[in-house]
């Protein structure tokens, strides 16, 4: 069964600290993996998209890694800011004609001053 | 570009009433998606259009839900009759070419059915 599991479910860190969010998936065949940031009351915004051949991709203070062999991805946030407080959602695209998407439940990150 | 535009932003309706949610995708995008988000189930894809044609509607929960895309710049999601369990935030998103390209989301419509 195709699934996407994220951990932790929620996380609280102090401003300036680093953190890492995890995403494990069983989707097969695999096409790509995306990380979205969703602020409260807003729609999700794409942070990174990674294909099978990409191991790491950065977007400012956000760095995503992908291990297609173990079917794991992580999102590392460096020097966190208050504005990083949001839900981070991992989405995996199936490598089929439809390219169906499978969503994780998200990690709720709270950054405290 | 103003991005994906959804209306209304909030909708409160009584059980049994018809609800219509509207979406204007980003100009030039040929793929449009309707999602539903709840605390219990997270984000779920309801239906996906490509070039105004429904490609995958396997996520539509039941016959009470219907979606149309009469042209490249407009789509509707209709629920009739609405039920309290339909209460959720409904997002519309668009992309340049299918599900494997970056999707841009609207602000969502928060639907409450009482």
Short mmCIF file of C-alpha atoms in Angstrom, two decimals:
data_model
loop_
_atom_site.label_atom_id
_atom_site.label_comp_id
_atom_site.label_asym_id
_atom_site.label_seq_id
_atom_site.Cartn_x
_atom_site.Cartn_y
_atom_site.Cartn_z
CA UNK A 1 0.00 0.00 0.00
CA UNK A 2 1.38 3.41 -0.97
CA UNK A 3 1.89 5.54 2.11
CA UNK A 4 3.81 8.56 3.31
CA UNK A 5 4.69 8.82 6.99
CA UNK A 6 6.12 11.94 8.61
CA UNK A 7 7.78 12.40 11.95
CA UNK A 8 7.65 13.95 14.39
CA UNK A 9 4.00 14.93 14.36
CA UNK A 10 4.89 18.18 16.10
CA UNK A 11 8.07 19.92 17.15
CA UNK A 12 8.93 22.95 19.26
CA UNK A 13 12.35 24.59 18.98
CA UNK A 14 13.95 27.85 20.04
CA UNK A 15 14.70 30.56 17.53
CA UNK A 16 18.13 30.17 15.99
CA UNK A 17 18.27 26.41 16.47
CA UNK A 18 18.39 23.83 13.70
CA UNK A 19 15.91 21.01 13.21
CA UNK A 20 15.30 18.04 10.93
CA UNK A 21 11.96 16.67 9.81
CA UNK A 22 11.59 13.13 8.49
CA UNK A 23 9.53 11.57 5.71
CA UNK A 24 9.38 7.84 4.96
CA UNK A 25 7.41 6.51 2.02
CA UNK A 26 6.41 3.25 0.41
CA UNK A 27 5.17 4.74 -2.87
CA UNK A 28 6.21 2.69 -5.87
CA UNK A 29 7.04 3.33 -8.59
CA UNK A 30 8.53 6.63 -7.50
CA UNK A 31 8.58 9.83 -9.53
CA UNK A 32 9.41 12.72 -7.23
CA UNK A 33 9.16 13.97 -3.67
CA UNK A 34 8.18 17.45 -2.59
CA UNK A 35 8.23 19.38 0.62
CA UNK A 36 5.57 22.02 1.18
CA UNK A 37 5.32 24.68 3.87
CA UNK A 38 1.83 25.63 4.99
CA UNK A 39 1.32 28.67 7.19
CA UNK A 40 -1.80 28.76 9.33
CA UNK A 41 -4.80 29.78 7.24
CA UNK A 42 -2.88 29.69 3.95
CA UNK A 43 -2.39 27.26 1.12
CA UNK A 44 0.76 25.09 0.93
CA UNK A 45 3.81 26.59 -0.77
CA UNK A 46 6.40 24.42 -2.46
CA UNK A 47 9.90 24.39 -0.91
CA UNK A 48 11.66 21.70 -2.97
CA UNK A 49 10.98 19.05 -5.58
CA UNK A 50 13.41 16.14 -5.91
CA UNK A 51 13.55 13.38 -8.48
CA UNK A 52 15.06 9.93 -8.18
CA UNK A 53 18.55 11.08 -9.14
CA UNK A 54 18.78 13.98 -6.71
CA UNK A 55 20.23 13.43 -3.24
CA UNK A 56 20.00 16.93 -1.89
CA UNK A 57 18.42 20.24 -2.77
CA UNK A 58 18.55 23.55 -0.96
CA UNK A 59 16.24 26.53 -0.84
CA UNK A 60 17.76 29.17 1.39
CA UNK A 61 17.85 27.84 4.95
CA UNK A 62 15.92 24.74 3.91
CA UNK A 63 17.82 21.66 2.73
CA UNK A 64 16.05 18.51 1.63
CA UNK A 65 17.72 15.13 1.24
CA UNK A 66 16.47 12.04 -0.51
CA UNK A 67 17.60 8.42 -0.21
CA UNK A 68 15.64 6.59 -2.87
CA UNK A 69 17.09 3.23 -1.79
CA UNK A 70 15.75 3.44 1.76
CA UNK A 71 12.77 5.58 0.67
CA UNK A 72 13.51 8.29 3.15
CA UNK A 73 13.68 12.05 2.93
CA UNK A 74 14.52 14.74 5.42
CA UNK A 75 14.04 18.49 5.56
CA UNK A 76 16.69 20.34 7.53
CA UNK A 77 16.02 23.89 8.67
CA UNK A 78 19.06 25.93 9.65
CA UNK A 79 19.05 28.87 12.07
CA UNK A 80 15.30 28.77 12.55
CA UNK A 81 13.23 31.94 12.57
CA UNK A 82 9.83 32.70 14.04
CA UNK A 83 8.42 32.72 10.51
CA UNK A 84 9.39 29.08 10.10
CA UNK A 85 6.48 28.17 12.38
CA UNK A 86 4.19 26.22 10.05
CA UNK A 87 3.13 22.76 8.98
CA UNK A 88 5.59 20.98 6.69
CA UNK A 89 4.05 18.44 4.36
CA UNK A 90 5.85 15.71 2.43
CA UNK A 91 4.23 14.68 -0.86
CA UNK A 92 5.36 11.76 -3.03
CA UNK A 93 4.37 11.41 -6.67
CA UNK A 94 3.78 7.96 -8.14
CA UNK A 95 5.70 7.17 -11.30
CA UNK A 96 2.68 6.19 -13.33
CA UNK A 97 0.67 7.75 -16.14
CA UNK A 98 -1.57 9.52 -13.66
CA UNK A 99 1.30 10.45 -11.38
CA UNK A 100 -0.96 10.12 -8.36
CA UNK A 101 0.13 12.08 -5.29
CA UNK A 102 0.42 10.69 -1.77
CA UNK A 103 0.45 13.11 1.16
CA UNK A 104 1.99 12.89 4.58
CA UNK A 105 0.01 14.26 7.51
CA UNK A 106 2.62 16.94 8.08
CA UNK A 107 4.89 18.04 10.92
CA UNK A 108 3.71 21.05 12.89
CA UNK A 109 6.77 23.15 13.72
CA UNK A 110 6.64 25.90 16.32
CA UNK A 111 9.59 28.24 16.77
CA UNK A 112 9.71 30.09 20.09
CA UNK A 113 11.62 33.33 20.69
CA UNK B 1 0.04 37.23 -11.69
CA UNK B 2 -2.41 37.21 -8.80
CA UNK B 3 -1.97 33.51 -8.25
CA UNK B 4 -4.76 30.99 -7.86
CA UNK B 5 -7.92 32.77 -6.76
CA UNK B 6 -10.62 31.00 -4.78
CA UNK B 7 -14.00 32.22 -3.65
CA UNK B 8 -15.53 32.50 -1.23
CA UNK B 9 -12.85 32.47 1.49
CA UNK B 10 -15.38 31.33 4.05
CA UNK B 11 -18.76 29.64 3.67
CA UNK B 12 -21.21 28.67 6.38
CA UNK B 13 -24.27 26.77 5.28
CA UNK B 14 -26.99 24.59 6.67
CA UNK B 15 -27.05 20.85 6.17
CA UNK B 16 -28.87 19.94 2.97
CA UNK B 17 -28.04 23.14 1.12
CA UNK B 18 -26.08 23.28 -2.11
CA UNK B 19 -22.57 24.73 -1.90
CA UNK B 20 -20.50 25.93 -4.85
CA UNK B 21 -16.81 26.71 -4.53
CA UNK B 22 -15.02 28.61 -7.28
CA UNK B 23 -11.48 28.69 -8.57
CA UNK B 24 -9.53 30.73 -11.10
CA UNK B 25 -6.19 29.08 -11.90
CA UNK B 26 -3.00 30.87 -12.86
CA UNK B 27 -3.16 32.01 -16.45
CA UNK B 28 -1.32 29.59 -18.74
CA UNK B 29 -1.51 26.63 -16.38
CA UNK B 30 -3.21 23.63 -17.94
CA UNK B 31 -3.69 21.47 -14.85
CA UNK B 32 -6.08 22.15 -12.00
CA UNK B 33 -6.55 20.28 -8.76
CA UNK B 34 -9.16 20.34 -6.00
CA UNK B 35 -8.00 19.27 -2.53
CA UNK B 36 -9.73 18.91 0.82
CA UNK B 37 -7.92 19.35 4.12
CA UNK B 38 -9.16 18.29 7.56
CA UNK B 39 -7.45 17.75 10.86
CA UNK B 40 -8.34 14.08 10.80
CA UNK B 41 -7.28 13.19 7.26
CA UNK B 42 -4.82 15.90 6.23
CA UNK B 43 -4.67 16.92 2.57
CA UNK B 44 -6.59 14.76 0.08
CA UNK B 45 -6.74 15.13 -3.69
CA UNK B 46 -10.38 15.16 -4.83
CA UNK B 47 -10.08 15.62 -8.58
CA UNK B 48 -7.50 16.59 -11.19
CA UNK B 49 -8.18 18.28 -14.55
CA UNK B 50 -5.77 18.50 -17.44
CA UNK B 51 -6.69 20.81 -20.32
CA UNK B 52 -10.17 21.18 -18.80
CA UNK B 53 -10.76 17.41 -18.87
CA UNK B 54 -11.16 15.42 -15.63
CA UNK B 55 -8.26 12.95 -15.51
CA UNK B 56 -8.55 11.44 -12.04
CA UNK B 57 -11.66 11.82 -9.90
CA UNK B 58 -11.01 8.81 -7.70
CA UNK B 59 -10.71 11.07 -4.67
CA UNK B 60 -14.22 12.47 -4.96
CA UNK B 61 -15.92 11.10 -1.85
CA UNK B 62 -19.38 10.42 -3.24
CA UNK B 63 -22.02 11.46 -5.74
CA UNK B 64 -22.87 14.53 -3.73
CA UNK B 65 -19.62 16.02 -4.97
CA UNK B 66 -19.18 17.22 -8.55
CA UNK B 67 -16.57 19.37 -10.27
CA UNK B 68 -16.56 21.15 -13.59
CA UNK B 69 -14.05 23.08 -15.62
CA UNK B 70 -15.93 24.78 -18.47
CA UNK B 71 -12.86 26.67 -19.65
CA UNK B 72 -9.17 27.12 -18.89
CA UNK B 73 -9.76 29.97 -16.46
CA UNK B 74 -12.53 28.70 -14.23
CA UNK B 75 -13.55 25.66 -12.21
CA UNK B 76 -16.25 24.87 -9.67
CA UNK B 77 -16.64 22.26 -6.97
CA UNK B 78 -20.24 21.65 -5.97
CA UNK B 79 -21.60 19.76 -2.99
CA UNK B 80 -25.28 18.90 -3.03
CA UNK B 81 -26.71 18.24 -0.55
CA UNK B 82 -24.08 19.31 1.95
CA UNK B 83 -23.53 17.45 5.22
CA UNK B 84 -21.70 18.43 8.45
CA UNK B 85 -18.90 15.95 7.67
CA UNK B 86 -18.11 17.99 4.54
CA UNK B 87 -16.79 20.76 6.78
CA UNK B 88 -13.16 21.31 5.76
CA UNK B 89 -10.84 23.68 3.96
CA UNK B 90 -11.02 23.17 0.21
CA UNK B 91 -7.98 24.16 -1.82
CA UNK B 92 -7.65 24.67 -5.54
CA UNK B 93 -4.21 24.43 -7.14
CA UNK B 94 -2.88 24.77 -10.65
CA UNK B 95 0.30 23.74 -12.43
CA UNK B 96 1.90 24.04 -15.84
CA UNK B 97 1.79 20.39 -16.80
CA UNK B 98 0.24 17.70 -14.68
CA UNK B 99 0.97 16.36 -11.24
CA UNK B 100 4.73 16.13 -11.71
CA UNK B 101 5.26 19.87 -11.88
CA UNK B 102 5.05 22.38 -9.06
CA UNK B 103 1.50 23.15 -8.04
CA UNK B 104 0.52 26.60 -6.80
CA UNK B 105 -2.24 26.68 -4.23
CA UNK B 106 -5.00 29.18 -3.63
CA UNK B 107 -5.85 30.53 -0.20
CA UNK B 108 -8.57 27.95 0.29
CA UNK B 109 -12.27 28.07 1.14
CA UNK B 110 -13.16 27.20 4.71
CA UNK B 111 -16.52 25.43 4.57
CA UNK B 112 -18.63 24.91 7.66
CA UNK B 113 -21.84 22.90 7.37
CA UNK B 114 -24.09 23.20 10.41
#
